[in-house]
Short mmCIF file of C-alpha atoms in Angstrom, two decimals:
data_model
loop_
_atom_site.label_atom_id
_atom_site.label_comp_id
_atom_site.label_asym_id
_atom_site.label_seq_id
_atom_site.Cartn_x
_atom_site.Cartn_y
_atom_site.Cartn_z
CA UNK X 1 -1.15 -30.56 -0.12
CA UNK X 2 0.27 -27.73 2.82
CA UNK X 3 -1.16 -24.99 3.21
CA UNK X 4 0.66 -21.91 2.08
CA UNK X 5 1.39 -19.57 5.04
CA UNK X 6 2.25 -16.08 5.13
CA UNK X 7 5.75 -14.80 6.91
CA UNK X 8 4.36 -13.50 10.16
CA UNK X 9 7.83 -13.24 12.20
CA UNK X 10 8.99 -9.80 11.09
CA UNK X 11 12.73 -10.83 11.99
CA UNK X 12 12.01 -13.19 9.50
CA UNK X 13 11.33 -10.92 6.77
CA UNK X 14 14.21 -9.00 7.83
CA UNK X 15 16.70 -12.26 7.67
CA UNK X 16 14.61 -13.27 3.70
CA UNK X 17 15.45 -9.98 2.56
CA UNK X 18 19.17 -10.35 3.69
CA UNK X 19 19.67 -13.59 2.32
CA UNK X 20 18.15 -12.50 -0.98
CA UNK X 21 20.26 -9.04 -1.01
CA UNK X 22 23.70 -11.78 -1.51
CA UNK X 23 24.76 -12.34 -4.86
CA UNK X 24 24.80 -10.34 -8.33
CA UNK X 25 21.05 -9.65 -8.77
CA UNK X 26 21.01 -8.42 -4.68
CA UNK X 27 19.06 -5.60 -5.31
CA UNK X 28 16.69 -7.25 -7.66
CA UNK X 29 15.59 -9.66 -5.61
CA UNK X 30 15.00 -7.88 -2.37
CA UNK X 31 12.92 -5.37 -4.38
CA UNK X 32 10.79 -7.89 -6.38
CA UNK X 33 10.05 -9.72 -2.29
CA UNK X 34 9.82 -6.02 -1.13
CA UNK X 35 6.63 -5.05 -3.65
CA UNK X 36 5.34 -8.62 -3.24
CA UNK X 37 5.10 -8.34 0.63
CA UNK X 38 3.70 -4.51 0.41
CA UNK X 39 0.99 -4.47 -2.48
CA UNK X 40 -0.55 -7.88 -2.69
CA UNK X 41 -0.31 -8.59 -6.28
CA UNK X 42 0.70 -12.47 -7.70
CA UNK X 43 4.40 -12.69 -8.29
CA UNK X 44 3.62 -13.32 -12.16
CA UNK X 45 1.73 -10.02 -12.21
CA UNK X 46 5.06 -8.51 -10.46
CA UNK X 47 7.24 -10.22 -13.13
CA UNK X 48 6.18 -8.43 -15.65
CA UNK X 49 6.26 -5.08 -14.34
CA UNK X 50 8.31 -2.58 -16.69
CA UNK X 51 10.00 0.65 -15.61
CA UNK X 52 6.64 2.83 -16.60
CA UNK X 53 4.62 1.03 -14.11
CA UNK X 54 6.81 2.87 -11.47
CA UNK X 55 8.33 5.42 -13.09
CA UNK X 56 7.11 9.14 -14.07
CA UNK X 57 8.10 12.22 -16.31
CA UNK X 58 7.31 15.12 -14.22
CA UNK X 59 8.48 18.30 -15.79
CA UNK X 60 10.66 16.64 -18.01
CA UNK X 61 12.60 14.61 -14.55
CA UNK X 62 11.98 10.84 -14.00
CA UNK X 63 10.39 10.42 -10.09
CA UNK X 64 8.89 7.52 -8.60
CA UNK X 65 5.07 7.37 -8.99
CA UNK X 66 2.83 6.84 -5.35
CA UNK X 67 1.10 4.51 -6.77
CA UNK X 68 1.36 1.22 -8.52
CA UNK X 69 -1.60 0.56 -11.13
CA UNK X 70 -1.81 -2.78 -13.02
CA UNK X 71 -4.26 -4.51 -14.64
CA UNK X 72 -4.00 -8.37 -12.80
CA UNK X 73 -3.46 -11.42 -15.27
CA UNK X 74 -5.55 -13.81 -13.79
CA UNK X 75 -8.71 -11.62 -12.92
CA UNK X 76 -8.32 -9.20 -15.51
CA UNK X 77 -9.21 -6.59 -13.06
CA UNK X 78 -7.68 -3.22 -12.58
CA UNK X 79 -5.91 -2.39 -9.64
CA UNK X 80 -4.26 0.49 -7.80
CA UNK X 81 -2.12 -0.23 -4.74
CA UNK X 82 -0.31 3.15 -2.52
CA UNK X 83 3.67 2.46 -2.41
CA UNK X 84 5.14 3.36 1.15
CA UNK X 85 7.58 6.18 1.13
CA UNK X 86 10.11 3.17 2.22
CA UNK X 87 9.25 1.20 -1.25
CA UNK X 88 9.46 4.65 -3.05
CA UNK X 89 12.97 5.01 -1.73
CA UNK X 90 14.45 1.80 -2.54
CA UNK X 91 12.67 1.74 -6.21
CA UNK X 92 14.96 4.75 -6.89
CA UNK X 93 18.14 3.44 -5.53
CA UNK X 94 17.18 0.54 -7.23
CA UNK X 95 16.23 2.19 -10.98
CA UNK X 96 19.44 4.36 -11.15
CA UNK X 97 21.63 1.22 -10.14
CA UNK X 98 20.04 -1.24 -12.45
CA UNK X 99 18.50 1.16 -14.92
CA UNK X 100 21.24 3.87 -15.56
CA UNK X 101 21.21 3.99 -19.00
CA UNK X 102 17.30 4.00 -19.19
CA UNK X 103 17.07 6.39 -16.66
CA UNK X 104 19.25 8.93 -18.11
CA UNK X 105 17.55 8.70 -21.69
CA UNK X 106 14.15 8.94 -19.91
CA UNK X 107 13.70 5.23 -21.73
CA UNK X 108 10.67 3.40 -19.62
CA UNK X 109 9.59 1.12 -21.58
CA UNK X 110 12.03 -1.87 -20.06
CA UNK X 111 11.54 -4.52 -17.27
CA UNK X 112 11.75 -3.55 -13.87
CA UNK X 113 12.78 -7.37 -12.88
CA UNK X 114 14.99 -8.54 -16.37
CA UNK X 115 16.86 -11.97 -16.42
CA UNK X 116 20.38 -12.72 -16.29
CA UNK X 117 19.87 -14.88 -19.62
CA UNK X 118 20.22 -12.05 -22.74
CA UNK X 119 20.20 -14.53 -25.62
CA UNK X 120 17.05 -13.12 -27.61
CA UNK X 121 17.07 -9.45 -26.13
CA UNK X 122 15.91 -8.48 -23.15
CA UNK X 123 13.25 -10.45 -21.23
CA UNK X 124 11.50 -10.37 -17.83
CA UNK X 125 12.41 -12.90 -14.66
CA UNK X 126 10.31 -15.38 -15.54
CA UNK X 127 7.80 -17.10 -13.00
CA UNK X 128 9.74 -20.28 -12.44
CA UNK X 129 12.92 -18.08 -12.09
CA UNK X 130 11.30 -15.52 -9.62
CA UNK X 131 9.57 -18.56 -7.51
CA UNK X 132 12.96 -20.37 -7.37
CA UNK X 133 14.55 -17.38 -5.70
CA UNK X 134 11.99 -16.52 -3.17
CA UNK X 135 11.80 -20.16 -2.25
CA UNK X 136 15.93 -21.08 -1.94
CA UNK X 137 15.77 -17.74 -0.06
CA UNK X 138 12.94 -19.16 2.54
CA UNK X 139 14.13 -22.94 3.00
CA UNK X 140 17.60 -21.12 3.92
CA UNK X 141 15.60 -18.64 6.65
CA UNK X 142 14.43 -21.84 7.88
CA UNK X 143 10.72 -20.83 6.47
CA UNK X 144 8.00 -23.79 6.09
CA UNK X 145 5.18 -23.84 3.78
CA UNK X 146 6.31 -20.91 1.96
CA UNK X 147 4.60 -21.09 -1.21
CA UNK X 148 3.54 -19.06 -4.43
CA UNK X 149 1.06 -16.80 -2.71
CA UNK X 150 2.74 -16.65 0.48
CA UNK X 151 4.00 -13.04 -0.58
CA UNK X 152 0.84 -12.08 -0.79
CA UNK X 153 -0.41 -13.76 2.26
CA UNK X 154 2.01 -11.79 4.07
CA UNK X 155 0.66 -8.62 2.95
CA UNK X 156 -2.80 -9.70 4.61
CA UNK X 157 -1.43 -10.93 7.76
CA UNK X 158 0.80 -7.89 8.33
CA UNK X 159 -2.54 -5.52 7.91
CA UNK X 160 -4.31 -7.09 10.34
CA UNK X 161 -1.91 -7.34 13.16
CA UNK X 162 -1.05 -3.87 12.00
CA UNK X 163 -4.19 -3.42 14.35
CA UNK X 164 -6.08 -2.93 11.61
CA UNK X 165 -8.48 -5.56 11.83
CA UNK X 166 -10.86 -6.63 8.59
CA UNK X 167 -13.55 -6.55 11.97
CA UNK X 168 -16.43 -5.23 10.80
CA UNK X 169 -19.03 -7.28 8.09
CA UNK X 170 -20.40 -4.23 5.89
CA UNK X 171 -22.82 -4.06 2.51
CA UNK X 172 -20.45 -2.02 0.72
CA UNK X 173 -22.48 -0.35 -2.45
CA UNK X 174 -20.86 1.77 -4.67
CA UNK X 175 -21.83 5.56 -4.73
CA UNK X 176 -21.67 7.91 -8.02
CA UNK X 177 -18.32 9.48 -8.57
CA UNK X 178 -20.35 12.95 -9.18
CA UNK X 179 -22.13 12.19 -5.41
CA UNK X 180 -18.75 11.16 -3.83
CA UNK X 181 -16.50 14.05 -5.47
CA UNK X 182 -19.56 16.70 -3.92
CA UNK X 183 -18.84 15.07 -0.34
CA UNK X 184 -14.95 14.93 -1.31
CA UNK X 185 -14.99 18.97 -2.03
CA UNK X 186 -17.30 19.49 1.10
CA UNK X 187 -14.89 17.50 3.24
CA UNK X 188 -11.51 19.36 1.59
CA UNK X 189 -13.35 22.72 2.29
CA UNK X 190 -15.01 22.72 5.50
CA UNK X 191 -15.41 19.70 7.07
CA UNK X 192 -12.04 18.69 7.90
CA UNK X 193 -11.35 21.96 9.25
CA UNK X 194 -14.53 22.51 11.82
CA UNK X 195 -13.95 18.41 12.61
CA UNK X 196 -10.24 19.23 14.13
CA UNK X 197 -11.50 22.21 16.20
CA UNK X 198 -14.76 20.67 17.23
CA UNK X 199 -12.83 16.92 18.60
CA UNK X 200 -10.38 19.47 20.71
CA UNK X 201 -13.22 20.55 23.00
CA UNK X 202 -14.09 16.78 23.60
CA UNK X 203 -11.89 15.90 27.44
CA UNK X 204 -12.00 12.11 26.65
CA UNK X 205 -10.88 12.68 22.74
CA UNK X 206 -7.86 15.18 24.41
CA UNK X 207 -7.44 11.89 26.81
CA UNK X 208 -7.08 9.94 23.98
CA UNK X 209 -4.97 11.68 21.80
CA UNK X 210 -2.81 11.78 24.94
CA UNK X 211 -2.48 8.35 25.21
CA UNK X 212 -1.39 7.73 22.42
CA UNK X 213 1.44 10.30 22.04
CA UNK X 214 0.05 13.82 20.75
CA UNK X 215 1.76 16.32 22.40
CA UNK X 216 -0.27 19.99 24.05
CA UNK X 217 1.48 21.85 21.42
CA UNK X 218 0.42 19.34 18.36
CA UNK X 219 -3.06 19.42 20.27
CA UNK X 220 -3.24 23.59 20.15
CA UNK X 221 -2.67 23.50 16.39
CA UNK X 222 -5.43 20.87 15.96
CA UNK X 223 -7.67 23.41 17.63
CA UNK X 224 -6.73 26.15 14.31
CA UNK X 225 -7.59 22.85 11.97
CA UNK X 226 -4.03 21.58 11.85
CA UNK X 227 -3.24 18.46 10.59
CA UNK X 228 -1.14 16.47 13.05
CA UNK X 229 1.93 15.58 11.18
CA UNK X 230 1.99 11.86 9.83
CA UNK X 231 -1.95 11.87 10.78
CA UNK X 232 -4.74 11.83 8.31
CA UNK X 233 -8.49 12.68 9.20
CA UNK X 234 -10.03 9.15 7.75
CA UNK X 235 -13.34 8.02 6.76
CA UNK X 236 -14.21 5.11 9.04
CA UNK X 237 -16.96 3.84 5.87
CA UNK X 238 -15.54 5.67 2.55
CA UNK X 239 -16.89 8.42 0.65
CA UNK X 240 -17.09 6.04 -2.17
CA UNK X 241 -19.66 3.95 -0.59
CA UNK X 242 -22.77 4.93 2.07
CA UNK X 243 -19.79 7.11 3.91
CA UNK X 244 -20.66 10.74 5.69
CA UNK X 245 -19.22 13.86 6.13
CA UNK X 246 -21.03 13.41 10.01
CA UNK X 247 -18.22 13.43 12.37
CA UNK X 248 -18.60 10.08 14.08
CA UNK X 249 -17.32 8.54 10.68
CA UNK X 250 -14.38 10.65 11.17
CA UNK X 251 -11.41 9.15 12.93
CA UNK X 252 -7.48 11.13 13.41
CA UNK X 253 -5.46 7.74 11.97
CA UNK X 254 -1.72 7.78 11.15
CA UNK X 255 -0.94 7.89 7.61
CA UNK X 256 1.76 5.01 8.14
CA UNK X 257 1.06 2.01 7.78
CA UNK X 258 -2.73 2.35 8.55
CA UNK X 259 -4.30 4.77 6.27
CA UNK X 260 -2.07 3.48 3.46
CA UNK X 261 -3.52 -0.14 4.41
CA UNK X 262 -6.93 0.55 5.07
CA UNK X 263 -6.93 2.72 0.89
CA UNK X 264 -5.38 -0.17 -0.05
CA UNK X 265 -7.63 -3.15 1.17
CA UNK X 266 -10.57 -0.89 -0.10
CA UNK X 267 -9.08 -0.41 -3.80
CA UNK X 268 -8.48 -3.51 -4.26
CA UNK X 269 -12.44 -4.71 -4.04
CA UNK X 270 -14.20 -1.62 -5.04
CA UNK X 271 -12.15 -0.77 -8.21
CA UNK X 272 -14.27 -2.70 -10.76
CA UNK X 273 -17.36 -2.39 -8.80
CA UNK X 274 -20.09 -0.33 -10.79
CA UNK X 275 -22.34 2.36 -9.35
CA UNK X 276 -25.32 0.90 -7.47
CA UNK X 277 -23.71 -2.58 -6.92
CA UNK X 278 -23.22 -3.68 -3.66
CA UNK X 279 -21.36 -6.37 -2.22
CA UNK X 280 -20.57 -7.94 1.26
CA UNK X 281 -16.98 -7.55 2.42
CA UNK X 282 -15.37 -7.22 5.65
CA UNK X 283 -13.97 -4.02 6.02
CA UNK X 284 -11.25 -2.44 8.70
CA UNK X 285 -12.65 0.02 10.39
CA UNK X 286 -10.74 1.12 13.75
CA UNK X 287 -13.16 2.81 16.73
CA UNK X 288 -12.33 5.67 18.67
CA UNK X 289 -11.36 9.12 18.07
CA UNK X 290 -7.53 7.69 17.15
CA UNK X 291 -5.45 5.38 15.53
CA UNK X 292 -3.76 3.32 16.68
CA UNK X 293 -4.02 4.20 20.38
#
């Protein structure tokens, strides 16, 4: 049997999601390869999505939620992945296209991904139908040993060559929620704040920020605990497990793609873990004082 490889050539998944946009169900199909490719979930766990798993009522208006939350069919396990503002975008575009009538009546309860075939009410894509697409769509972008988890493959690749590397072997235990949300408040407060100003009067930190494209003005503000647009202040080992407030676990990443990435790899291995257990995983965790350089 091949092996089932993930789509590494981005102009690749540039020419899948053109040849899948063709046709009547366009849209449909380069959304259902969109989510695959960005959240890691099996296309029969995508399948059955329904308009409430990405859809809110927020003071009475439908918005895209940030996050996706499922419960996977095969593992059972609950599971929370962050959408990109990108995939937030074309969910909407998609839902009021696809899903005017529903939308307008505030109706969530249908498929995201329905079939063409009608006879019996409405029903989901099934899996043979959804694997048939992605796959006529790959054999025509000349794509070899695409197969059923090669969405998901994808998603892996990409985050490592994202430059964030799963580089680092770590005993990840799972901390209290009341321990972690004490550090969380400490960090919101204080620490965040005093970490900004204190990395500013560090010359090879200023080098580095430098480098890699913070301007002097951007740099003053961080020096009155401001935020560098599209930046987060990251935890290089999370809060959630033997993590620190101490400022060398503190790291100034971009939010895009690499925070997102990093939350996301961690979710999806921690989320069923129970306080106290512990388990070996390997873990992205860039170095420095930024990220990416």
């Amino acid at each position: 049997m091949e092996e089932m490889q993930p789509i590494k050539d981005l102009k690749k998944i540039a020419l899948m999601k053109d040849i899948l946009s063709r046709g009547d169900f366009g849209e449909r199909n380069v959304l259902l390869f969109s989510i695959g490719i960005n959240t890691a979930y099996r296309i029969s766990d995508l399948l059955h999505l329904k308009l409430s798993d990405v859809l809110e009522i927020y003071r009475q208006k439908v918005r895209v939620k940030s996050r996706l939350k499922m419960k996977e069919q095969k593992t059972e396990k609950n599971n929370s992945v962050i959408f990109t503002k990108k995939l937030q975008k074309d969910i909407w575009e998609y839902v009021l296209k696809e899903h005017a009538q529903a939308f307008q009546e505030q109706e969530l309860n249908h498929y995201l991904f329905t079939s063409r075939k009608k006879n019996g009410g409405e029903r989901p894509l099934s899996r043979q139908q959804g694997w048939y697409i992605i796959s006529k769509a790959g054999k025509k972008a000349g794509l070899q040993h695409l197969g059923t988890h090669s969405m998901r493959k994808t998603f892996g690749y990409h985050l490592y060559n994202n430059g964030v590397g799963l580089e680092k072997t770590i005993i990840y235990t799972k901390r209290s929620s009341s321990e972690a949300k004490v550090l969380r408040k400490e960090f919101n407060s204080s620490v965040r704040k005093k970490y900004l100003k204190n990395i500013t009067l560090d010359d090879n930190a200023i080098k580095e920020f430098k480098a890699a494209g913070l301007t002097d003005k951007t740099i003053e503000k961080m020096k009155h605990s401001v935020v560098p647009n599209g930046y987060e202040v990251h935890h290089k080992l999370p809060l959630d497990d033997s993590g620190t407030n101490d400022y060398g676990n503190l790291i100034l990443i971009k939010t895009e793609p690499y925070h997102r990435v990093i939350t996301n790899s961690q979710l999806a291995f921690s989320r069923n873990m129970k306080v106290g257990e512990s388990v070996k995983v390997k873990f992205p965790m860039p170095e420095g004082n930024i990220y990416p350089k």
